[in-house]
PDB file of C-alpha atoms in Angstrom:
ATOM      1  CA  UNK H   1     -17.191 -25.158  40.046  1.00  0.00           C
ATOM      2  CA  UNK H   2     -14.668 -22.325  40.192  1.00  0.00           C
ATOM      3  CA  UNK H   3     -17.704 -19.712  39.786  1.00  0.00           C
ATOM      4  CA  UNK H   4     -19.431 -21.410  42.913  1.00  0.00           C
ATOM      5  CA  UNK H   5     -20.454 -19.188  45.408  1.00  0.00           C
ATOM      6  CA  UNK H   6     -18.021 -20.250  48.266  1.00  0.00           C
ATOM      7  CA  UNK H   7     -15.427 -21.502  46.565  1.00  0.00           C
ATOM      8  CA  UNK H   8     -13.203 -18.521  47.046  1.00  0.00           C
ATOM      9  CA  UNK H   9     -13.913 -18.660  50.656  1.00  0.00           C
ATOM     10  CA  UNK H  10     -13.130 -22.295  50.902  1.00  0.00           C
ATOM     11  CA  UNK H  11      -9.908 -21.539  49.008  1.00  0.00           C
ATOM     12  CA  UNK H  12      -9.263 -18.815  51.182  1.00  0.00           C
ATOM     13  CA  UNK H  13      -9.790 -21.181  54.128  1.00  0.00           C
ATOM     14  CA  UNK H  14      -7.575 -23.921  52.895  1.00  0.00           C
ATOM     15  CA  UNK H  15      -4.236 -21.756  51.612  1.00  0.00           C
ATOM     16  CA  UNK H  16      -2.803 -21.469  55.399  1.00  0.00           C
ATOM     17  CA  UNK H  17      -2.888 -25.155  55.698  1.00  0.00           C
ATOM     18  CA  UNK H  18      -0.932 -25.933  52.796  1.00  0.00           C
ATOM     19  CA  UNK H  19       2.579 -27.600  52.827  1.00  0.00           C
ATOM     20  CA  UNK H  20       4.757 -25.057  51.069  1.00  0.00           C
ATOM     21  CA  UNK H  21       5.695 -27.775  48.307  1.00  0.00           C
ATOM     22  CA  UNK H  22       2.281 -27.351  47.347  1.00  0.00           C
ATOM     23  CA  UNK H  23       1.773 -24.491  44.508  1.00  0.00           C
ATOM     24  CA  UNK H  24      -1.230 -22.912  45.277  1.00  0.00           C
ATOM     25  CA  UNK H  25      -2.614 -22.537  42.036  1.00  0.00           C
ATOM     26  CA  UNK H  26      -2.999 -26.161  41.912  1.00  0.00           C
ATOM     27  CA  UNK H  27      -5.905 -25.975  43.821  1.00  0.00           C
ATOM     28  CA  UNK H  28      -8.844 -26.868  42.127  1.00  0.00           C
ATOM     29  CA  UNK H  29     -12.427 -28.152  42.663  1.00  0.00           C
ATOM     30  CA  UNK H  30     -11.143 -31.907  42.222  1.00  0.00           C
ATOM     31  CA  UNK H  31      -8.624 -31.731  44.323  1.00  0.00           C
ATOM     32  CA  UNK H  32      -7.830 -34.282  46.917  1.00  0.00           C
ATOM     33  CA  UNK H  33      -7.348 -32.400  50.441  1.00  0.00           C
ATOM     34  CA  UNK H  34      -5.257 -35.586  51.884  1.00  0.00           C
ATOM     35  CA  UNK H  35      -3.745 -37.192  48.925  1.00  0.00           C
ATOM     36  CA  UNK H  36      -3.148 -34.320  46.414  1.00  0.00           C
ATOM     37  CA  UNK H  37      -2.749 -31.119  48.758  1.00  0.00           C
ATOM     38  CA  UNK H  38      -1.021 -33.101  51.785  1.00  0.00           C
ATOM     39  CA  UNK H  39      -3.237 -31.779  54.217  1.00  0.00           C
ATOM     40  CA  UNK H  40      -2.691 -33.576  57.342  1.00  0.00           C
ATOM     41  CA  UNK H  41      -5.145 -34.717  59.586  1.00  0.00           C
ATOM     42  CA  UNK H  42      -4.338 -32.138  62.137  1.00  0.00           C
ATOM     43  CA  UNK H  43      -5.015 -29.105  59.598  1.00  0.00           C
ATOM     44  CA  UNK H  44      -8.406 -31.082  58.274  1.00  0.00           C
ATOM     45  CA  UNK H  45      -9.566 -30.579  61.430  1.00  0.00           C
ATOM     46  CA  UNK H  46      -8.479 -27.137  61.435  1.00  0.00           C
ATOM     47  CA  UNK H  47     -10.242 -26.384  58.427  1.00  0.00           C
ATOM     48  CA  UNK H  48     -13.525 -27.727  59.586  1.00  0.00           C
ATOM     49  CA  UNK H  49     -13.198 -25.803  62.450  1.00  0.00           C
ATOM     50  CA  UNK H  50     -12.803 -22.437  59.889  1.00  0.00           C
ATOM     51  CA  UNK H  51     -15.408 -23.815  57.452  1.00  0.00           C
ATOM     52  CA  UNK H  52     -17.445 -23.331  60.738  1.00  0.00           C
ATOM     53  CA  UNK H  53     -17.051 -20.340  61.755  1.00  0.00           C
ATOM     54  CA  UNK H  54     -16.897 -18.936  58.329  1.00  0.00           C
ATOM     55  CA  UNK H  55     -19.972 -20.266  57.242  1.00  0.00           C
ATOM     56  CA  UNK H  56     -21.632 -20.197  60.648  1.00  0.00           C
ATOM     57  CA  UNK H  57     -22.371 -24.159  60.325  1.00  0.00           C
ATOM     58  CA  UNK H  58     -21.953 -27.201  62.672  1.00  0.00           C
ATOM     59  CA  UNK H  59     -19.854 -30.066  60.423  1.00  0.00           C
ATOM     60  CA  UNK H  60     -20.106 -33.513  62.217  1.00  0.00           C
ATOM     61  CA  UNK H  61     -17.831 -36.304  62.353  1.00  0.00           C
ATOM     62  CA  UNK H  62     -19.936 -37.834  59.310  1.00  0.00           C
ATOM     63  CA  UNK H  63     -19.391 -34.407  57.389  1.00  0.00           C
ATOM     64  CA  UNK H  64     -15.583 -33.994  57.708  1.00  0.00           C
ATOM     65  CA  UNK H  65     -15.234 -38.075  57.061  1.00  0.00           C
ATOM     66  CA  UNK H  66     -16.936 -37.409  53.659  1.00  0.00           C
ATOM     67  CA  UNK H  67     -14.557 -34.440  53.022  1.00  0.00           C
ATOM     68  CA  UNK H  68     -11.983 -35.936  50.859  1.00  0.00           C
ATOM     69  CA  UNK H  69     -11.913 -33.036  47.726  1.00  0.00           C
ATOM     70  CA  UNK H  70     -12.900 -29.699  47.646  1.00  0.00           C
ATOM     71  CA  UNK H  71     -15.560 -30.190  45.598  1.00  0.00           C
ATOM     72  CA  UNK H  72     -16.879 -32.478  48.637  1.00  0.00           C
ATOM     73  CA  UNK H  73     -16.746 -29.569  51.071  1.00  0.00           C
ATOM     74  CA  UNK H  74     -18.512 -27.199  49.108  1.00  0.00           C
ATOM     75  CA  UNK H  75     -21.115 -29.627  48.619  1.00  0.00           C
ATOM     76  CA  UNK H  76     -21.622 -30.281  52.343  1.00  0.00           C
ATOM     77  CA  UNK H  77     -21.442 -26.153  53.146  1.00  0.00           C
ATOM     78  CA  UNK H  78     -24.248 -26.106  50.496  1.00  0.00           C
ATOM     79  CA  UNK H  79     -26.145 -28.662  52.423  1.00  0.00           C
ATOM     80  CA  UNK H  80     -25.846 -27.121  55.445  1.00  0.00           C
ATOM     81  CA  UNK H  81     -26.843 -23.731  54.571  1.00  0.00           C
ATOM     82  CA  UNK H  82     -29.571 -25.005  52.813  1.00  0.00           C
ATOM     83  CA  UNK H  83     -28.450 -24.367  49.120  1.00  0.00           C
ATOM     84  CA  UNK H  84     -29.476 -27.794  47.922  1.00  0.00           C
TER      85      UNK H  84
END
């Protein structure tokens, strides 16, 4: 999943919102954006909000619900751009 097409983006997208006990290079496409990476709720949002405008997509409620590793929010930004 590494060599996926947005997964640098996502990664990209997801560094700023990182606790700084987290070690970046932990991030992987298994890993757990609440439990793992201690992404609060408040920076979830943010990052759906990013994932947005970065990808030029429209995440629902739904979307960021399911959004729970960051192999889950590549697979949604492939489904809404199509890439399924």
């Amino acid at each position: 999943m590494k060599d996926h097409a947005h997964y640098a983006t996502l990664r990209e997208i997801i560094l700023p919102y990182l606790p700084e006990d987290i070690d970046p290079s932990g991030i992987g496409p298994e890993s757990l954006l609440i439990e793992e990476l201690n992404i609060n709720s408040a920076h979830l949002v943010d990052i759906v909000l990013d994932v947005e405008d970065r990808f030029d997509i429209r995440l629902e409620d739904t979307d960021m619900q399911q959004m729970h590793s960051v192999s889950d929010a590549l697979r949604i930004i492939d489904t809404k751009l199509g890439n399924t």
